[in-house]
């Protein structure tokens, strides 16, 4: 559930990523995005895809404030490199860049979920190791009732309305 909770956390601090673009390079994936806070552009974050560090021109004081706000709202980094779990950055600017890099993936996932909301029932289940389970059925009172009968006490909740509201 971490990805979804993270989305709610960065939305709660009015942080938005816009203008995301990516391009495959011979050495990896180059990407960039504009970072907005309270609908005001505060800078850009980009990676050239050649193995260099991710560049960030958001002012350091804004980064520190946003890191503090994100942490207080429960935003969690999932630091990993090539499948290996790494330690979380202690430095606020490194933490901010890692968070923005992770948010790019979370925003992409949210867009996918918002498309699926129209054609699938999206639920949380006790027995599932995944964040969500998907059932191909147009959301309606009848399809929800059918799924409640089918799953019984394994059903935690339906997520369609909450995802649609993000």
PDB file of C-alpha atoms in Angstrom:
ATOM      1  CA  UNK A   1       0.000   0.000   0.000  1.00  0.00           C
ATOM      2  CA  UNK A   2       3.060   2.229   0.169  1.00  0.00           C
ATOM      3  CA  UNK A   3       2.768   3.629  -3.377  1.00  0.00           C
ATOM      4  CA  UNK A   4      -0.831   4.710  -2.910  1.00  0.00           C
ATOM      5  CA  UNK A   5      -0.148   6.194   0.532  1.00  0.00           C
ATOM      6  CA  UNK A   6       2.802   8.077  -0.967  1.00  0.00           C
ATOM      7  CA  UNK A   7       0.553   9.573  -3.637  1.00  0.00           C
ATOM      8  CA  UNK A   8      -1.814  10.818  -0.944  1.00  0.00           C
ATOM      9  CA  UNK A   9       1.152  12.232   1.014  1.00  0.00           C
ATOM     10  CA  UNK A  10       2.622  14.292  -1.822  1.00  0.00           C
ATOM     11  CA  UNK A  11      -0.818  15.504  -2.824  1.00  0.00           C
ATOM     12  CA  UNK A  12      -1.379  16.609   0.802  1.00  0.00           C
ATOM     13  CA  UNK A  13       1.666  18.904   0.625  1.00  0.00           C
ATOM     14  CA  UNK A  14       0.446  20.337  -2.724  1.00  0.00           C
ATOM     15  CA  UNK A  15       3.416  18.932  -4.648  1.00  0.00           C
ATOM     16  CA  UNK A  16       2.821  18.293  -8.356  1.00  0.00           C
ATOM     17  CA  UNK A  17       5.036  17.025 -11.162  1.00  0.00           C
ATOM     18  CA  UNK A  18       4.293  18.381 -14.632  1.00  0.00           C
ATOM     19  CA  UNK A  19       5.838  18.213 -18.071  1.00  0.00           C
ATOM     20  CA  UNK A  20       7.385  14.802 -17.560  1.00  0.00           C
ATOM     21  CA  UNK A  21       9.352  13.603 -20.565  1.00  0.00           C
ATOM     22  CA  UNK A  22      11.593  10.626 -21.078  1.00  0.00           C
ATOM     23  CA  UNK A  23      13.859   9.297 -23.784  1.00  0.00           C
ATOM     24  CA  UNK A  24      15.828   6.091 -24.125  1.00  0.00           C
ATOM     25  CA  UNK A  25      19.548   6.707 -24.473  1.00  0.00           C
ATOM     26  CA  UNK A  26      22.319   4.254 -25.235  1.00  0.00           C
ATOM     27  CA  UNK A  27      23.194   4.213 -21.518  1.00  0.00           C
ATOM     28  CA  UNK A  28      19.749   4.316 -19.902  1.00  0.00           C
ATOM     29  CA  UNK A  29      16.632   6.415 -19.536  1.00  0.00           C
ATOM     30  CA  UNK A  30      16.884  10.205 -19.675  1.00  0.00           C
ATOM     31  CA  UNK A  31      14.000  12.050 -18.051  1.00  0.00           C
ATOM     32  CA  UNK A  32      12.973  15.441 -16.731  1.00  0.00           C
ATOM     33  CA  UNK A  33      10.014  17.054 -15.021  1.00  0.00           C
ATOM     34  CA  UNK A  34       8.944  20.395 -13.610  1.00  0.00           C
ATOM     35  CA  UNK A  35       8.202  20.539  -9.890  1.00  0.00           C
ATOM     36  CA  UNK A  36       5.302  22.659  -8.642  1.00  0.00           C
ATOM     37  CA  UNK A  37       4.265  23.463  -5.093  1.00  0.00           C
ATOM     38  CA  UNK A  38       0.917  25.182  -4.506  1.00  0.00           C
ATOM     39  CA  UNK A  39       0.600  25.495  -8.307  1.00  0.00           C
ATOM     40  CA  UNK A  40       3.811  27.558  -8.550  1.00  0.00           C
ATOM     41  CA  UNK A  41       6.825  26.229 -10.403  1.00  0.00           C
ATOM     42  CA  UNK A  42       9.719  25.828  -7.989  1.00  0.00           C
ATOM     43  CA  UNK A  43      12.217  24.143 -10.323  1.00  0.00           C
ATOM     44  CA  UNK A  44      13.078  21.125 -12.440  1.00  0.00           C
ATOM     45  CA  UNK A  45      14.567  17.719 -11.796  1.00  0.00           C
ATOM     46  CA  UNK A  46      16.280  15.779 -14.576  1.00  0.00           C
ATOM     47  CA  UNK A  47      18.513  12.838 -15.283  1.00  0.00           C
ATOM     48  CA  UNK A  48      20.602  12.560 -18.454  1.00  0.00           C
ATOM     49  CA  UNK A  49      20.452   8.766 -18.446  1.00  0.00           C
ATOM     50  CA  UNK A  50      24.231   8.394 -18.716  1.00  0.00           C
ATOM     51  CA  UNK A  51      24.902   7.281 -15.154  1.00  0.00           C
ATOM     52  CA  UNK A  52      25.450  10.762 -13.745  1.00  0.00           C
ATOM     53  CA  UNK A  53      23.595  12.068 -10.718  1.00  0.00           C
ATOM     54  CA  UNK A  54      20.081  13.440 -11.050  1.00  0.00           C
ATOM     55  CA  UNK A  55      20.130  17.243 -11.385  1.00  0.00           C
ATOM     56  CA  UNK A  56      17.806  19.426  -9.323  1.00  0.00           C
ATOM     57  CA  UNK A  57      17.468  23.212  -9.437  1.00  0.00           C
ATOM     58  CA  UNK A  58      14.828  23.504  -6.698  1.00  0.00           C
ATOM     59  CA  UNK A  59      16.177  25.916  -4.036  1.00  0.00           C
ATOM     60  CA  UNK A  60      17.661  24.048  -1.064  1.00  0.00           C
ATOM     61  CA  UNK A  61      15.463  25.837   1.487  1.00  0.00           C
ATOM     62  CA  UNK A  62      12.369  24.713  -0.435  1.00  0.00           C
ATOM     63  CA  UNK A  63      13.750  21.162  -0.617  1.00  0.00           C
ATOM     64  CA  UNK A  64      14.315  21.050   3.154  1.00  0.00           C
ATOM     65  CA  UNK A  65      10.793  22.355   3.851  1.00  0.00           C
ATOM     66  CA  UNK A  66       9.217  19.872   1.426  1.00  0.00           C
ATOM     67  CA  UNK A  67      11.224  16.941   2.811  1.00  0.00           C
ATOM     68  CA  UNK A  68      10.003  17.797   6.296  1.00  0.00           C
ATOM     69  CA  UNK A  69       6.392  18.101   5.098  1.00  0.00           C
ATOM     70  CA  UNK A  70       6.544  14.881   3.083  1.00  0.00           C
ATOM     71  CA  UNK A  71       7.970  12.933   6.006  1.00  0.00           C
ATOM     72  CA  UNK A  72       5.328  14.346   8.363  1.00  0.00           C
ATOM     73  CA  UNK A  73       2.602  13.199   5.933  1.00  0.00           C
ATOM     74  CA  UNK A  74       4.062   9.687   5.868  1.00  0.00           C
ATOM     75  CA  UNK A  75       5.873   9.696   2.526  1.00  0.00           C
ATOM     76  CA  UNK A  76       8.300   6.762   2.433  1.00  0.00           C
ATOM     77  CA  UNK A  77      11.221   6.169   0.130  1.00  0.00           C
ATOM     78  CA  UNK A  78      11.828   2.672  -1.147  1.00  0.00           C
ATOM     79  CA  UNK A  79      15.540   3.014  -1.891  1.00  0.00           C
ATOM     80  CA  UNK A  80      16.871   0.235  -4.088  1.00  0.00           C
ATOM     81  CA  UNK A  81      19.510  -0.148  -6.738  1.00  0.00           C
ATOM     82  CA  UNK A  82      19.504  -3.096  -9.129  1.00  0.00           C
ATOM     83  CA  UNK A  83      17.134  -4.951  -6.824  1.00  0.00           C
ATOM     84  CA  UNK A  84      19.280  -4.409  -3.731  1.00  0.00           C
ATOM     85  CA  UNK A  85      17.821  -2.461  -0.819  1.00  0.00           C
ATOM     86  CA  UNK A  86      19.896   0.630  -0.008  1.00  0.00           C
ATOM     87  CA  UNK A  87      19.906   2.963   2.957  1.00  0.00           C
ATOM     88  CA  UNK A  88      17.693   6.020   2.877  1.00  0.00           C
ATOM     89  CA  UNK A  89      19.590   9.263   2.165  1.00  0.00           C
ATOM     90  CA  UNK A  90      20.177  11.350   5.294  1.00  0.00           C
ATOM     91  CA  UNK A  91      20.914  14.570   3.405  1.00  0.00           C
ATOM     92  CA  UNK A  92      17.666  16.515   2.632  1.00  0.00           C
ATOM     93  CA  UNK A  93      18.648  17.388  -0.947  1.00  0.00           C
ATOM     94  CA  UNK A  94      19.525  13.761  -1.726  1.00  0.00           C
ATOM     95  CA  UNK A  95      16.278  12.636  -0.070  1.00  0.00           C
ATOM     96  CA  UNK A  96      14.311  15.180  -2.134  1.00  0.00           C
ATOM     97  CA  UNK A  97      15.858  14.045  -5.425  1.00  0.00           C
ATOM     98  CA  UNK A  98      15.240  10.387  -4.534  1.00  0.00           C
ATOM     99  CA  UNK A  99      11.628  11.219  -3.648  1.00  0.00           C
ATOM    100  CA  UNK A 100      11.021  13.088  -6.919  1.00  0.00           C
ATOM    101  CA  UNK A 101      12.533  10.188  -8.883  1.00  0.00           C
ATOM    102  CA  UNK A 102      10.202   7.815  -7.054  1.00  0.00           C
ATOM    103  CA  UNK A 103       7.198  10.142  -7.504  1.00  0.00           C
ATOM    104  CA  UNK A 104       7.655  10.006 -11.273  1.00  0.00           C
ATOM    105  CA  UNK A 105       6.908   6.274 -11.099  1.00  0.00           C
ATOM    106  CA  UNK A 106       4.052   6.784  -8.637  1.00  0.00           C
ATOM    107  CA  UNK A 107       2.393   9.417 -10.839  1.00  0.00           C
ATOM    108  CA  UNK A 108       2.681   7.076 -13.828  1.00  0.00           C
ATOM    109  CA  UNK A 109       1.041   4.339 -11.749  1.00  0.00           C
ATOM    110  CA  UNK A 110      -1.747   6.707 -10.672  1.00  0.00           C
ATOM    111  CA  UNK A 111      -2.494   7.541 -14.313  1.00  0.00           C
ATOM    112  CA  UNK A 112      -2.779   3.820 -15.085  1.00  0.00           C
ATOM    113  CA  UNK A 113      -5.094   3.304 -12.115  1.00  0.00           C
ATOM    114  CA  UNK A 114      -7.299   6.230 -13.147  1.00  0.00           C
ATOM    115  CA  UNK A 115      -7.767   4.637 -16.567  1.00  0.00           C
ATOM    116  CA  UNK A 116      -8.635   1.272 -14.998  1.00  0.00           C
ATOM    117  CA  UNK A 117     -11.187   2.842 -12.621  1.00  0.00           C
ATOM    118  CA  UNK A 118     -13.639   3.109 -15.527  1.00  0.00           C
ATOM    119  CA  UNK A 119     -13.497  -0.538 -16.595  1.00  0.00           C
ATOM    120  CA  UNK A 120     -12.414  -2.511 -13.522  1.00  0.00           C
ATOM    121  CA  UNK A 121     -13.309  -2.919  -9.891  1.00  0.00           C
ATOM    122  CA  UNK A 122     -10.157  -2.096  -7.950  1.00  0.00           C
ATOM    123  CA  UNK A 123     -10.081  -3.574  -4.476  1.00  0.00           C
ATOM    124  CA  UNK A 124      -7.853  -4.343  -1.536  1.00  0.00           C
ATOM    125  CA  UNK A 125      -7.860  -7.921  -0.250  1.00  0.00           C
ATOM    126  CA  UNK A 126      -6.459  -9.490   2.906  1.00  0.00           C
ATOM    127  CA  UNK A 127      -5.142 -12.516   1.003  1.00  0.00           C
ATOM    128  CA  UNK A 128      -3.324 -10.541  -1.707  1.00  0.00           C
ATOM    129  CA  UNK A 129       0.331  -9.627  -1.426  1.00  0.00           C
ATOM    130  CA  UNK A 130      -0.233  -6.897  -4.023  1.00  0.00           C
ATOM    131  CA  UNK A 131      -1.337  -3.360  -3.293  1.00  0.00           C
ATOM    132  CA  UNK A 132      -4.570  -3.795  -5.279  1.00  0.00           C
ATOM    133  CA  UNK A 133      -6.532  -6.555  -6.994  1.00  0.00           C
ATOM    134  CA  UNK A 134      -8.372  -5.931 -10.266  1.00  0.00           C
ATOM    135  CA  UNK A 135     -11.630  -7.437 -11.517  1.00  0.00           C
ATOM    136  CA  UNK A 136     -12.748  -6.689 -15.058  1.00  0.00           C
ATOM    137  CA  UNK A 137     -16.250  -5.413 -14.438  1.00  0.00           C
ATOM    138  CA  UNK A 138     -17.679  -1.961 -14.978  1.00  0.00           C
ATOM    139  CA  UNK A 139     -18.145  -0.448 -11.516  1.00  0.00           C
ATOM    140  CA  UNK A 140     -21.800  -0.540 -10.497  1.00  0.00           C
ATOM    141  CA  UNK A 141     -23.857  -1.462  -7.458  1.00  0.00           C
ATOM    142  CA  UNK A 142     -24.612  -4.865  -9.009  1.00  0.00           C
ATOM    143  CA  UNK A 143     -20.983  -5.690  -9.855  1.00  0.00           C
ATOM    144  CA  UNK A 144     -19.867  -4.618  -6.374  1.00  0.00           C
ATOM    145  CA  UNK A 145     -22.566  -6.760  -4.728  1.00  0.00           C
ATOM    146  CA  UNK A 146     -21.514  -9.744  -6.858  1.00  0.00           C
ATOM    147  CA  UNK A 147     -17.874  -9.305  -5.807  1.00  0.00           C
ATOM    148  CA  UNK A 148     -18.834  -8.919  -2.144  1.00  0.00           C
ATOM    149  CA  UNK A 149     -20.699 -12.253  -2.343  1.00  0.00           C
ATOM    150  CA  UNK A 150     -17.770 -13.879  -4.150  1.00  0.00           C
ATOM    151  CA  UNK A 151     -14.969 -12.672  -1.857  1.00  0.00           C
ATOM    152  CA  UNK A 152     -16.773 -12.381   1.464  1.00  0.00           C
ATOM    153  CA  UNK A 153     -14.546 -11.456   4.397  1.00  0.00           C
ATOM    154  CA  UNK A 154     -11.394 -11.390   2.218  1.00  0.00           C
ATOM    155  CA  UNK A 155     -12.515  -8.045   0.775  1.00  0.00           C
ATOM    156  CA  UNK A 156     -11.070  -5.042   2.607  1.00  0.00           C
ATOM    157  CA  UNK A 157     -12.552  -2.254   0.481  1.00  0.00           C
ATOM    158  CA  UNK A 158     -13.283  -0.940  -2.986  1.00  0.00           C
ATOM    159  CA  UNK A 159     -10.781   1.707  -4.130  1.00  0.00           C
ATOM    160  CA  UNK A 160     -12.419   3.078  -7.300  1.00  0.00           C
ATOM    161  CA  UNK A 161     -13.946   6.215  -5.769  1.00  0.00           C
ATOM    162  CA  UNK A 162     -10.851   7.103  -3.773  1.00  0.00           C
ATOM    163  CA  UNK A 163      -8.521   6.641  -6.767  1.00  0.00           C
ATOM    164  CA  UNK A 164     -10.859   8.640  -8.980  1.00  0.00           C
ATOM    165  CA  UNK A 165     -10.755  11.481  -6.430  1.00  0.00           C
ATOM    166  CA  UNK A 166      -6.961  11.834  -6.531  1.00  0.00           C
TER     167      UNK A 166
END
